Amino acid sequence: MTSSDLVDSVRRAVGAVTDPELRRPLAELDMVRDIAVDDGAARVAIVLTIIGCPAATRIESDVRQAAASVPGVRSVDVAVGVMTPDERRALTDRLRGGRAARAMPFGPDSLTRVIAVTSGKGGVGKSTVTANLAVALARRGITVGLIDADVHGYSIPALMGLTRGGDVPTPTRIDDLMLPPVAHDVKVISIGMFLRRAGEAPTGAVAWRGPMLHRTIQQFLTDVYFGDLDVLLLDMPPGTGDIAISVGQLLPNADVLVVTTPQSAASDVAVRSGLVARQTGQRIIGVVENMAAMTLPDGTPLELFGSGGGSEVAAALSTDDEPVEVLASIPLSATLREGGDAGEPVVLAHPDDPAAVAIDRLAGALAATRRGLAGRSLPFTPR
Ligand code: ADP
């Protein structure tokens, strides 16, 4: 092999290394600089987006390993530099895929299916279901993003195992583009990531009002680098408050899943939250009944929260044009709850658990129905 062939081979190997945050090969990100090989000694220069990039150590060692794997290379020296502001701007432009900064990537023309998961009241398991659904979809090879829009009760970082060690991770920034942390192959962004800093006590409850909340959700949609997503899930706050209305305005083409318990008392409020979503033009794609009967070891069913709430909500939300069905009934499960507490989603940790099976089936049903403009209710009445 000539020395220029060897340099090319090293360049190919290093270029194929993936940036763990951006999830693209370094060559595509224009991060590989000079490469020289002298008598088997390779010198590789790469540039990262920012100084102190959290992924730096990992990238450096992956690059070293990739270069060392090329036959003929005996030693590797990696020099790590930082992009110039111009190079960084070129990169963020490319990552935005030609869209202007602050433009909405999930508008009506987007190929990403947006699913907002809502409930009438808190504590029905909406966040637990959403986190597990995201992971179950990702496990099927679907590219998934997850926005924790439950500003006052954010729990997604913990459910996804992003808070082990105590701190919620702070997303890396490349200029005004934020890189969402990835957990179980899901890109996650949460208001919780902006409230705590390492070593500081949590700042506690979010006391923001409408306009601030609206801006936060808007920023999550426009300034977070999700890349090309098949599905974007939103964990909505319960009820019909400011965020529900903001999301309705920002994402009028979103699909809505309503989570309720089997208890009748829970269903009225669940119906109301579905109706608010529909008013903004969003489409209710189904009801998920959570905390349904579990089967005790002796085979008898335990209906802790009664039964029938899911079908009551579905019936109340159904119209002649838009029938709404119960898409899943997820039983009570201590394993599901423990997985949530430990940040190990049950669909991964215990896929045979009945709750995990029900959630995975829901993921399968959603994956099978593609988003399409046909059949979508229009936000106006045609004459
Ligand atoms: P929400 O987002 O609706 O407020 P959470 O997802 O935070 O609700 O769930 C509330 C509590 O109920 C959590 O402790 C969670 O672990 C538990 N939980 C949720 N679904 C189930 C279930 N099917 N079986 C047992 N516990 C559940």
Short mmCIF file of C-alpha atoms in Angstrom, two decimals, residues 106 110-114 142-147 180 185-187 224-233 370:
data_model
loop_
_atom_site.label_atom_id
_atom_site.label_comp_id
_atom_site.label_asym_id
_atom_site.label_seq_id
_atom_site.Cartn_x
_atom_site.Cartn_y
_atom_site.Cartn_z
CA PHE A 106 -42.63 19.87 12.49
CA SER A 110 -42.94 17.49 7.80
CA LEU A 111 -42.68 13.72 7.48
CA THR A 112 -42.40 13.36 11.24
CA ARG A 113 -45.47 12.04 12.95
CA VAL A 114 -46.15 14.14 16.04
CA ILE A 142 -38.13 3.90 14.56
CA THR A 143 -36.30 7.21 15.07
CA VAL A 144 -37.94 8.80 18.09
CA GLY A 145 -37.74 12.17 19.80
CA LEU A 146 -39.43 12.89 23.13
CA ILE A 147 -40.33 16.33 24.43
CA PRO A 180 -30.84 16.56 23.14
CA ASP A 185 -32.03 5.43 21.58
CA VAL A 186 -34.55 8.23 22.19
CA LYS A 187 -33.59 11.90 21.88
CA VAL A 224 -33.37 21.38 19.50
CA TYR A 225 -31.51 19.29 16.98
CA PHE A 226 -33.68 16.20 16.60
CA GLY A 227 -32.50 15.41 13.08
CA ASP A 228 -34.87 13.42 10.88
CA LEU A 229 -37.42 11.85 13.18
CA ASP A 230 -40.07 9.30 12.31
CA VAL A 231 -42.01 10.07 15.47
CA LEU A 232 -41.97 12.95 17.95
CA LEU A 233 -43.78 12.25 21.21
CA ARG A 370 -48.46 5.97 9.01
#
